[in-house]
CSV table of C-alpha atoms in Angstrom, one decimal:
chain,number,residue,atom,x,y,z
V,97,UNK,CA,-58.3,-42.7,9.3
V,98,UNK,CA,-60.0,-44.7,11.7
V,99,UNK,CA,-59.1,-46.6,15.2
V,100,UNK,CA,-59.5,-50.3,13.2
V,101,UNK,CA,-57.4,-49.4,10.8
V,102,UNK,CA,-54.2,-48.3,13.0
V,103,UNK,CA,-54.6,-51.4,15.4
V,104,UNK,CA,-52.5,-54.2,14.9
V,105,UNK,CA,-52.5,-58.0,15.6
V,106,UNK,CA,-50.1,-57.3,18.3
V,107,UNK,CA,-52.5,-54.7,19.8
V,108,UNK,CA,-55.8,-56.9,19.6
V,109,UNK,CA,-54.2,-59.5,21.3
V,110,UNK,CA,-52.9,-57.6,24.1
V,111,UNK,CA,-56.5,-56.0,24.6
V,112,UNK,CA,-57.5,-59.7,25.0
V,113,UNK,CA,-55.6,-60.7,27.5
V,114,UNK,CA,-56.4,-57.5,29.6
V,115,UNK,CA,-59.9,-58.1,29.1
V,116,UNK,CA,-59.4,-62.3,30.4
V,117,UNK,CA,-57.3,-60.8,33.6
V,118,UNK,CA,-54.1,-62.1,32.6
V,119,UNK,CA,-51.4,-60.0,34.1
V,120,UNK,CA,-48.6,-58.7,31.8
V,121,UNK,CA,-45.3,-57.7,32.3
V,122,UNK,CA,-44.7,-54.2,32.7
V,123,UNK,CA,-43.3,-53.4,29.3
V,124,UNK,CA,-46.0,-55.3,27.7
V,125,UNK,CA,-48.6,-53.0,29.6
V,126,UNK,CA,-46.5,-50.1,29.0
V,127,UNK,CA,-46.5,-50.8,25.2
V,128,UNK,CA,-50.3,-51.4,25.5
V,129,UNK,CA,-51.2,-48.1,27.2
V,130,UNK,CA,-48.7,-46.4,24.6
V,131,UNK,CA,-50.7,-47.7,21.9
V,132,UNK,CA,-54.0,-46.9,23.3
V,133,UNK,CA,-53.6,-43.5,23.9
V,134,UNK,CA,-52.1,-42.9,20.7
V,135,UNK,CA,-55.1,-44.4,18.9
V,136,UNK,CA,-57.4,-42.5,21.3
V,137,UNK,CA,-55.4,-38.9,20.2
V,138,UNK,CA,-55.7,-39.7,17.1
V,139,UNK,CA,-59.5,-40.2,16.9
V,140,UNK,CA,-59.9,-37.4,18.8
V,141,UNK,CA,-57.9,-35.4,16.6
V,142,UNK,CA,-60.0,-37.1,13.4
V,143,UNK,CA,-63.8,-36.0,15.0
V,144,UNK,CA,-62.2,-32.5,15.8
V,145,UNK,CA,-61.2,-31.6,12.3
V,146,UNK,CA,-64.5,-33.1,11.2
V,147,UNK,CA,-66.3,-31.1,13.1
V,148,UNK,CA,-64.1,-28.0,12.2
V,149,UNK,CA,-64.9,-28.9,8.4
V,150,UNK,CA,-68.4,-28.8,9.3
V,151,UNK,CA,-68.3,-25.5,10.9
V,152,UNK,CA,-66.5,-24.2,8.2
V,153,UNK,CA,-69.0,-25.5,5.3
V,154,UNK,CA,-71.9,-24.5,7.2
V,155,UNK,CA,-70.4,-21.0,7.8
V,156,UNK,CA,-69.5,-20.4,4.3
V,157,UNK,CA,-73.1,-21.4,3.4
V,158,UNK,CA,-74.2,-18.7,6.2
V,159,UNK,CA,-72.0,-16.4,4.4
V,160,UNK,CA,-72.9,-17.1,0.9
V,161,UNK,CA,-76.9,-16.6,1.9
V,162,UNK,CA,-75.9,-13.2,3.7
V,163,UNK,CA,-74.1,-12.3,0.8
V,164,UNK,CA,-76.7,-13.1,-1.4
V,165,UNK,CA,-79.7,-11.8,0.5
V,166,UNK,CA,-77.8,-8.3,1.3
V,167,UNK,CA,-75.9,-8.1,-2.0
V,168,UNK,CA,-75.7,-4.2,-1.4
V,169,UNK,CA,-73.9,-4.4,1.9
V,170,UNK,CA,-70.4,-5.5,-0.1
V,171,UNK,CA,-71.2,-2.6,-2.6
V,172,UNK,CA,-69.1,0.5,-1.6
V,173,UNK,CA,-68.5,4.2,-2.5
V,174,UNK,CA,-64.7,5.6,-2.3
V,175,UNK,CA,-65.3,6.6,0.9
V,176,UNK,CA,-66.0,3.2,2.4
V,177,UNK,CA,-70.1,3.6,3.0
V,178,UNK,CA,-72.2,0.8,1.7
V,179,UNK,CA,-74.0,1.3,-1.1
V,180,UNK,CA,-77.4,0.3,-2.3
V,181,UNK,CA,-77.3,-1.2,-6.3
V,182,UNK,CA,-79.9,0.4,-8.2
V,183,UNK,CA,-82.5,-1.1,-9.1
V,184,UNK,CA,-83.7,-2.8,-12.3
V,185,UNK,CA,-87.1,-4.1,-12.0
V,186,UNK,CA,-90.0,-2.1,-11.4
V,187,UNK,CA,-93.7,-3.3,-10.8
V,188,UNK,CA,-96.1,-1.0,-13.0
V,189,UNK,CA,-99.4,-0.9,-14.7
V,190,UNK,CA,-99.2,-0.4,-18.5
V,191,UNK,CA,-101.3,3.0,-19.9
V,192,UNK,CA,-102.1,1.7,-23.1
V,193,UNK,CA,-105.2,4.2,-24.2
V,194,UNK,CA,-104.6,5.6,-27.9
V,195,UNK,CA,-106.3,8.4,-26.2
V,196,UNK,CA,-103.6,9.0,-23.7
V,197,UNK,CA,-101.2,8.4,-26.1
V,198,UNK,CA,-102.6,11.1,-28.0
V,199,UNK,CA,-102.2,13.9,-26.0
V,200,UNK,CA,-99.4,13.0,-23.7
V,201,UNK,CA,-97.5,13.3,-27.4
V,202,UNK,CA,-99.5,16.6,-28.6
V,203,UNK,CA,-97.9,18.3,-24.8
V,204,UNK,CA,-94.7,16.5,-25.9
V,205,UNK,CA,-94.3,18.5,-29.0
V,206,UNK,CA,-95.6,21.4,-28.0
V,207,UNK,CA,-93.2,21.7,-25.3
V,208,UNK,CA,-90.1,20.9,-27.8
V,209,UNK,CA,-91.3,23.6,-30.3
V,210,UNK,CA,-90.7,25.8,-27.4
V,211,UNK,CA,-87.7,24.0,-26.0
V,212,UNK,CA,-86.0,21.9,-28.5
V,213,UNK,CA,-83.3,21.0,-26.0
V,214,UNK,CA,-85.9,18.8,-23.8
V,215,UNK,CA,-85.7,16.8,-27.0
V,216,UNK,CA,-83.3,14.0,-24.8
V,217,UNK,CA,-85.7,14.4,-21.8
V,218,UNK,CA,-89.2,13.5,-23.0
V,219,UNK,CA,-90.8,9.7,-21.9
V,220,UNK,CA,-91.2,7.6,-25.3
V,221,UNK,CA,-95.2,7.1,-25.7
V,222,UNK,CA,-95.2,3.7,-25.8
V,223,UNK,CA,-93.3,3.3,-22.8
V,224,UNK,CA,-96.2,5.4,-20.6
V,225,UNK,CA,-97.0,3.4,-17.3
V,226,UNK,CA,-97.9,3.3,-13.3
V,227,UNK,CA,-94.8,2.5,-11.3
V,228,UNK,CA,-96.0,0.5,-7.8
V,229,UNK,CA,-92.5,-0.6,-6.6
V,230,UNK,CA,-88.9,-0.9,-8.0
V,231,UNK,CA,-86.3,-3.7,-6.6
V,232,UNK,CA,-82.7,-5.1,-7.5
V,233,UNK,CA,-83.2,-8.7,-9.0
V,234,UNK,CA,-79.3,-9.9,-9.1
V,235,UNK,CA,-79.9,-13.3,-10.7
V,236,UNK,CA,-82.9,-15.5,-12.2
V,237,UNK,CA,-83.7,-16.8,-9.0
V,238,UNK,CA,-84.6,-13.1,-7.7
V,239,UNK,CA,-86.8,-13.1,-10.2
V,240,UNK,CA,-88.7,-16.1,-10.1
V,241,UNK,CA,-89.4,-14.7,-6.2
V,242,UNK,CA,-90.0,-11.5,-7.8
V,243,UNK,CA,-93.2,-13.2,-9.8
V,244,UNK,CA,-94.7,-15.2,-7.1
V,245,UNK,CA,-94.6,-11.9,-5.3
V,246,UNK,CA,-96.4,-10.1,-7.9
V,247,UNK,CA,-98.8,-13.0,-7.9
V,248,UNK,CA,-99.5,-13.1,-4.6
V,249,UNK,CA,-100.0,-9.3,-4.2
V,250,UNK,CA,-102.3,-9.1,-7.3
V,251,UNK,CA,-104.6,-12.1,-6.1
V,252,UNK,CA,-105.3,-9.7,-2.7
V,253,UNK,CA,-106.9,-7.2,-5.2
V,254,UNK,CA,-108.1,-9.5,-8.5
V,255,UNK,CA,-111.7,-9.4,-7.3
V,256,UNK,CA,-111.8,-5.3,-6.7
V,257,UNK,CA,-109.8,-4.8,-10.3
V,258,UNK,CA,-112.1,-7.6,-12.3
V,259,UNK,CA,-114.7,-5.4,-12.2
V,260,UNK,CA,-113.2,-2.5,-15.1
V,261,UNK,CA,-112.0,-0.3,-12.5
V,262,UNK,CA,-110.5,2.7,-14.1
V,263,UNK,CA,-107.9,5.4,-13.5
V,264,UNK,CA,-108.8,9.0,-14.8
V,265,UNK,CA,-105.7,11.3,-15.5
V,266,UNK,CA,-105.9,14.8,-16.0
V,267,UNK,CA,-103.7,18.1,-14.8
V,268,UNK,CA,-100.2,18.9,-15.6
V,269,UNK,CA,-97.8,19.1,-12.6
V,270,UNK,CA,-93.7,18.8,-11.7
V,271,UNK,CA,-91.7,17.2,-8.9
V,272,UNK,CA,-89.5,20.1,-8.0
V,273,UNK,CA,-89.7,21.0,-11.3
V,274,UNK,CA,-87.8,18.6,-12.6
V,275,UNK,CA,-90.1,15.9,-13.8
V,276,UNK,CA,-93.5,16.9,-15.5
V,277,UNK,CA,-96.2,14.4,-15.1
V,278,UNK,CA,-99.6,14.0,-15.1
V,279,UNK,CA,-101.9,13.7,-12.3
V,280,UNK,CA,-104.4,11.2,-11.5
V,281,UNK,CA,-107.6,11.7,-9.8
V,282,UNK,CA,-108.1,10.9,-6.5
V,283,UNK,CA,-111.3,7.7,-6.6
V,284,UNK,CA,-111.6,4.4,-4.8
V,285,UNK,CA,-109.6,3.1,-7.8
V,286,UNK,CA,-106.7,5.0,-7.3
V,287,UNK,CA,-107.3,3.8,-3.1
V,288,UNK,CA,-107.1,0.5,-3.8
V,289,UNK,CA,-103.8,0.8,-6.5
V,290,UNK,CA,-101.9,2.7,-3.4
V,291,UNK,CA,-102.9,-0.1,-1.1
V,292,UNK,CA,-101.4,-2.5,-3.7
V,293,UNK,CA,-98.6,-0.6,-4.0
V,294,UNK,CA,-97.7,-0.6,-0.5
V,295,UNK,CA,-98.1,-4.4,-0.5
V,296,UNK,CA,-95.4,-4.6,-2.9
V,297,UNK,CA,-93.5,-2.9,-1.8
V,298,UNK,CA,-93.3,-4.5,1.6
V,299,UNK,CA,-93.0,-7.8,-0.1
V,300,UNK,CA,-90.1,-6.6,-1.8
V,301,UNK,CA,-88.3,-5.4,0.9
V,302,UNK,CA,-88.9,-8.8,2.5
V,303,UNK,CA,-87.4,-10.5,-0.8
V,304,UNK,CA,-84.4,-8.5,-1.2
V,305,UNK,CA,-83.8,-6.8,2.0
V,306,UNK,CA,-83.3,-3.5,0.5
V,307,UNK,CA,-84.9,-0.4,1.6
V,308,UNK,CA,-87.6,0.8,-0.6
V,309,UNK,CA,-88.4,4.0,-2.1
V,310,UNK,CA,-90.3,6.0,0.9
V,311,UNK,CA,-94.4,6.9,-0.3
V,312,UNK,CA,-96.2,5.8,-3.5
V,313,UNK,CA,-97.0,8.7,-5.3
V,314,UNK,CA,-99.3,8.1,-8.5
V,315,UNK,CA,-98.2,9.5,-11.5
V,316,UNK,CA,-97.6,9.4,-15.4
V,317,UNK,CA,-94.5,10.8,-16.2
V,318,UNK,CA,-94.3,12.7,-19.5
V,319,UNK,CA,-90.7,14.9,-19.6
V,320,UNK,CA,-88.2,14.2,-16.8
V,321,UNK,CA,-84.8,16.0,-17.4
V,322,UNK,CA,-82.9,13.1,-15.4
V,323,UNK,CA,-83.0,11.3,-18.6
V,324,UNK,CA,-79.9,13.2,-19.9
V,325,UNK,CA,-77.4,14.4,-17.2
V,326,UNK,CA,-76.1,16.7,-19.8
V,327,UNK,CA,-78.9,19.0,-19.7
V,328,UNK,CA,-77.3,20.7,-16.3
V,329,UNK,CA,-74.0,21.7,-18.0
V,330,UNK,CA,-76.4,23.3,-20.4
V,331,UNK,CA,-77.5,25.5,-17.5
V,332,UNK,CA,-81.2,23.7,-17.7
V,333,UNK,CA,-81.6,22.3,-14.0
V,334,UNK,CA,-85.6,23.0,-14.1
V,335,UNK,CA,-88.4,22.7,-16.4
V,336,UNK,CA,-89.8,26.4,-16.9
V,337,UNK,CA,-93.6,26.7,-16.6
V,338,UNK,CA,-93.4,28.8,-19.1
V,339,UNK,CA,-93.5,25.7,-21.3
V,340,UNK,CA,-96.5,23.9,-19.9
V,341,UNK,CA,-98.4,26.6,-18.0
V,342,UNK,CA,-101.2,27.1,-21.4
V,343,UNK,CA,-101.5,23.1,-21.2
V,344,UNK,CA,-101.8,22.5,-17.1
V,345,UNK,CA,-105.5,21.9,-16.9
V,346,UNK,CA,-105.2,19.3,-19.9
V,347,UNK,CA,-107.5,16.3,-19.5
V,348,UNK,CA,-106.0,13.2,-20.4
V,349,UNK,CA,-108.3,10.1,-20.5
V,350,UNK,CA,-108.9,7.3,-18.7
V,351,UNK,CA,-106.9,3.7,-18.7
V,352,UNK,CA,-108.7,-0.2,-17.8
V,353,UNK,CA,-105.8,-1.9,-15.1
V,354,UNK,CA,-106.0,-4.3,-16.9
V,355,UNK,CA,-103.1,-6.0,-15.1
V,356,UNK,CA,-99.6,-5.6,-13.3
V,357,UNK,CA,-96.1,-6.6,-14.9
V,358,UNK,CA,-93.0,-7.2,-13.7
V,359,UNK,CA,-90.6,-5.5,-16.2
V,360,UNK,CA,-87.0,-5.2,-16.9
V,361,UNK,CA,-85.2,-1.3,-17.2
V,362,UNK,CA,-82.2,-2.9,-18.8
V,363,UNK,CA,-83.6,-5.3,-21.4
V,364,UNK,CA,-84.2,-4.4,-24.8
V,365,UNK,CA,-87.8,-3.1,-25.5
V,366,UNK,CA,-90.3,-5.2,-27.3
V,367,UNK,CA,-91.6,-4.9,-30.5
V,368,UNK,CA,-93.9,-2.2,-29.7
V,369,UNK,CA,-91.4,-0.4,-28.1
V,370,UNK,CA,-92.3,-1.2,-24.3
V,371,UNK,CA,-90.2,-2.6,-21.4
V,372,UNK,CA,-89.5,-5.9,-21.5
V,373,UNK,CA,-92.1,-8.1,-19.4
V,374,UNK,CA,-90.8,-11.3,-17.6
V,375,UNK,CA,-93.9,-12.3,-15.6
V,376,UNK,CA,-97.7,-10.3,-16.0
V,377,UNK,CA,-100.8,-10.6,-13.8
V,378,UNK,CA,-103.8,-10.3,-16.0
V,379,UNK,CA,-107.1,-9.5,-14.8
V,380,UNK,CA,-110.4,-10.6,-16.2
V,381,UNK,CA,-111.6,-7.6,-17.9
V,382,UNK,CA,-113.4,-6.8,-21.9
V,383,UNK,CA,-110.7,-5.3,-24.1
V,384,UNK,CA,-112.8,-2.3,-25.0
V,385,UNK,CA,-110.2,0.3,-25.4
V,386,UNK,CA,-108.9,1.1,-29.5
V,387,UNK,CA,-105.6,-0.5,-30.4
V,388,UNK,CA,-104.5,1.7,-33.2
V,389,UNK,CA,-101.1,3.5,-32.0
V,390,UNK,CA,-100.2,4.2,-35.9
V,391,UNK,CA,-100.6,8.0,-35.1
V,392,UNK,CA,-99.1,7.8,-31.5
V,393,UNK,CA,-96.5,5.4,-31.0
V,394,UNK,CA,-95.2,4.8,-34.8
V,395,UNK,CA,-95.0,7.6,-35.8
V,396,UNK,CA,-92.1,10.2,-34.5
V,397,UNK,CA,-92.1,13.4,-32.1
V,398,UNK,CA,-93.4,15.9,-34.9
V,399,UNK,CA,-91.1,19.0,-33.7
V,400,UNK,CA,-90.6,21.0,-37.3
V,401,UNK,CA,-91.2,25.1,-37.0
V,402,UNK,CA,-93.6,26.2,-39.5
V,403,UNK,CA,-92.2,26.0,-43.2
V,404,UNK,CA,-93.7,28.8,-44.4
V,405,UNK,CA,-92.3,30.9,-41.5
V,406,UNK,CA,-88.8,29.8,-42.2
V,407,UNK,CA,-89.2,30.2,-45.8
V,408,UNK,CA,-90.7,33.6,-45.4
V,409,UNK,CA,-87.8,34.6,-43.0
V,410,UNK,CA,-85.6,32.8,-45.6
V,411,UNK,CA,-86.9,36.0,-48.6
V,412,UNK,CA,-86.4,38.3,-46.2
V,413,UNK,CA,-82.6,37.4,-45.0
V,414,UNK,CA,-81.8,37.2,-48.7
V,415,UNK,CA,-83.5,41.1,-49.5
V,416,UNK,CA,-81.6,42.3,-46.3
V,417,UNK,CA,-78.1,40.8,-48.2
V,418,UNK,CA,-78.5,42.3,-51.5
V,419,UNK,CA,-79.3,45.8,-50.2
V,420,UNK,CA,-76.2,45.6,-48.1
V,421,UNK,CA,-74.3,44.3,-50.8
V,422,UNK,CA,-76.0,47.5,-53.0
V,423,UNK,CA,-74.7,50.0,-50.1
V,424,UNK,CA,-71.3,49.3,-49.9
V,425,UNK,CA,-71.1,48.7,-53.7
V,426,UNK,CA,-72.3,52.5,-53.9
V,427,UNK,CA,-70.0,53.7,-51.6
V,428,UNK,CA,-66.9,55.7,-53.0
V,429,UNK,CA,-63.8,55.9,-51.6
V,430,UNK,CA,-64.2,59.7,-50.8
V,431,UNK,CA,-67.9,58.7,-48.8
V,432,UNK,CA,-65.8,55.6,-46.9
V,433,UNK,CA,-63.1,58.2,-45.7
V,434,UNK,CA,-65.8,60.8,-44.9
V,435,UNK,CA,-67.3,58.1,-42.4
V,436,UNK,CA,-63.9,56.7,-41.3
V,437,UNK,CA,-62.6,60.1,-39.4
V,438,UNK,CA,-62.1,63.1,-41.7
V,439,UNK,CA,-63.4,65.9,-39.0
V,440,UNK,CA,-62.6,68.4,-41.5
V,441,UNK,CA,-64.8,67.5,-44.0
V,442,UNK,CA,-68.4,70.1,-44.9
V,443,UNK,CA,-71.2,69.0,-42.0
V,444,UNK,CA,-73.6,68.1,-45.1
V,445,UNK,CA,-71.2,65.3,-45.7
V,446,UNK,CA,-70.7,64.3,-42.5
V,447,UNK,CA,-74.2,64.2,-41.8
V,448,UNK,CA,-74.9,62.2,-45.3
V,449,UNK,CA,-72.2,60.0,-44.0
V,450,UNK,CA,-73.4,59.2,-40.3
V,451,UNK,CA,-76.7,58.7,-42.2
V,452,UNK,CA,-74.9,56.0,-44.3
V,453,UNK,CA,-73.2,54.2,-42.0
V,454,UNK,CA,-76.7,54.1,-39.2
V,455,UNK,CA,-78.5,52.9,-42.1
V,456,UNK,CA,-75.8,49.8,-42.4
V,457,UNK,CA,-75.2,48.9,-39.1
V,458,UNK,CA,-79.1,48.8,-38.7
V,459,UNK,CA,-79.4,46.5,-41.5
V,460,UNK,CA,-76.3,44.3,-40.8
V,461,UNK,CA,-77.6,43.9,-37.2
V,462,UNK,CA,-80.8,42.8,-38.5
V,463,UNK,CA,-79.4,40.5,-40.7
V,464,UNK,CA,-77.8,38.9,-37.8
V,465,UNK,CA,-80.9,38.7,-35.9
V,466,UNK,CA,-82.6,36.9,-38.6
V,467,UNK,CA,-79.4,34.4,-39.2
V,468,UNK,CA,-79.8,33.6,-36.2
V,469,UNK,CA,-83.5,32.9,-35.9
V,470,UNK,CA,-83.7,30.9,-39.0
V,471,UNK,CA,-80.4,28.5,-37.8
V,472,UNK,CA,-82.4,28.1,-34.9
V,473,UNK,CA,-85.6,27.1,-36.2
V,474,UNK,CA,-83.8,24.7,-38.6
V,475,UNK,CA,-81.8,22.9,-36.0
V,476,UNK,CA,-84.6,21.8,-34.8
V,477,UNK,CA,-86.3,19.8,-37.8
């Protein structure tokens, strides 16, 4: 409330007279000074509180940007550390060579005939990409940043990639064995994609004021066993080479950049099956690469044992049941006690007996064995 407003016809008169020099008596002074300092108070008190309402609002905006900008700080474990949220948007380049495609799904299933377990673990075809840089995007803003960074960063290196540069990708190798991946040869090209990689991911941390991930390492990954935590409780921490070592000097093909994408690890897929794409940097090269994926990316992991094998094994499991079945059907009473404990039996019956019953555990073991082999093999169709 203002000073105007608490000043009274009384008052304004009074201030007159002071102001023309007429002397009052004391109590009208007195009254007068009362007045006046009350009014002064309560301005004073009206700017302070104004100013306190300012500092607040512009303190909760300071707050609310902090909070915003370093989302991560106000994330916590149990035992009171800040945590960092994980991220889920990655900058990558899309491998989209049949070719690739091809053989990246012939390793696949080669390595699941051996390993049908994996099965959980292996990269879906169509997902098969270059990651450059990963970030947490909280909100649609983020992302809208995110793009003009991924803009900016690709216009630094548009004029290098227009001309069809090319990454070759050949060799099989692990990340502490727990990840398989292929390698990429070392070539200007794959200079100039580290150099773009290391611009994003400065950028990023800029935008989000996270820590990124420390070193760009170039690869395709084709099996990594983080994709299903319940592998470990199945006792299979590592990938064997035992399951890769006839396929590690496998030449892959080579894949056009034709671009960089921003793209979403928590959105449903497209309709091809790859990661959702909220903002793409497309440079200006021919489409000269196939785009028939009917054999690679539409059609299933093909993991099936050989059918003839299994039926085979199949004749032989049934053979190995009727001739048990035939022993103990010939077996009399008399033979059954001679091979149950009668020490006082002849030795030629003894000996026809042990005879009889090595023959039977030999076959019933075997039976086993191949019980087992053909459940096996037909879990895994």
């Amino acid at each position: 409330m203002s000073l105007q407003e608490n000043v009274t016809e009384e008052d304004l008169m009074l201030n007159i007279l002071i102001d023309e020099g007429i002397e009052l008596d004391a109590p009208a002074k007195s009254h007068c000074s009362q007045k006046r300092k009350a009014a002064d108070l309560e301005c004073e008190d009206n700017l302070k509180e104004k100013r306190s309402l300012e500092r607040d609002s512009e303190s909760a905006n300071r707050y609310r940007r902090k909070r915003r900008s370093k989302k991560h700080l106000h994330v916590r474990d149990l035992g009171g550390k800040a945590m960092i949220p994980r991220p889920n948007y990655f900058v990558g380049i899309q491998v989209s060579n049949p070719e690739i495609h091809h053989v990246v799904k012939r390793i696949q299933e080669a390595i699941l005939r051996k390993e049908p377990a994996l099965c959980t673990a292996v990269v879906p075809v169509p997902t098969l990409h270059i990651t450059l840089a990963v970030a947490h995007l909280p909100d649609i803003e983020y992302i809208g940043r995110a793009a003009e960074v991924v803009d900016k960063c690709g216009s630094i290196h548009r004029e290098f990639f227009n001309k069809s540069a090319s990454l070759h990708f050949s060799g099989l190798k692990t990340f502490s064995n727990e990840v398989l991946f292929a390698g990429i040869q070392e070539s200007e090209v794959l200079e100039e994609v580290q150099m773009m990689a290391n611009d994003l991911e400065i950028s990023f941390q800029e935008l989000t004021g996270l820590p990124t991930k420390k070193g760009f390492k170039p690869h395709l990954t084709i099996l990594k066993l983080s994709k299903d935590f319940k592998l470990r409780r199945k006792g299979m921490s590592k990938i064997s080479s035992t399951l890769y070592s006839d396929m590690s000097d496998t030449v892959f093909g080579c894949q056009i950049v034709r671009g960089i994408q921003l793209l979403s690890m928590n959105k449903p897929k497209d309709g091809n099956g790859y990661y959702y794409c909220s903002h793409q940097l497309a440079f200006d090269v021919p489409h000269s690469e196939a785009d028939d994926h009917s054999e690679c990316c539409r059609k299933p992991l093909s993991v099936k044992p050989n059918l003839e094998k299994v039926s085979q094994l199949q004749c032989i499991m049934k053979h190995e049941k009727d001739v048990i079945k035939r022993k103990f059907h010939s077996l009399s009473l008399a033979s059954l006690s001679s091979v149950f404990g009668k020490a006082n039996e002849p030795s030629c019956k003894t000996d026809d007996s042990d005879s009889l019953l090595k023959t039977l555990l030999v076959v019933s073991f075997a039976t086993v064995a191949i019980i087992a082999a053909v459940q096996g093999m037909s879990s895994s169709k």
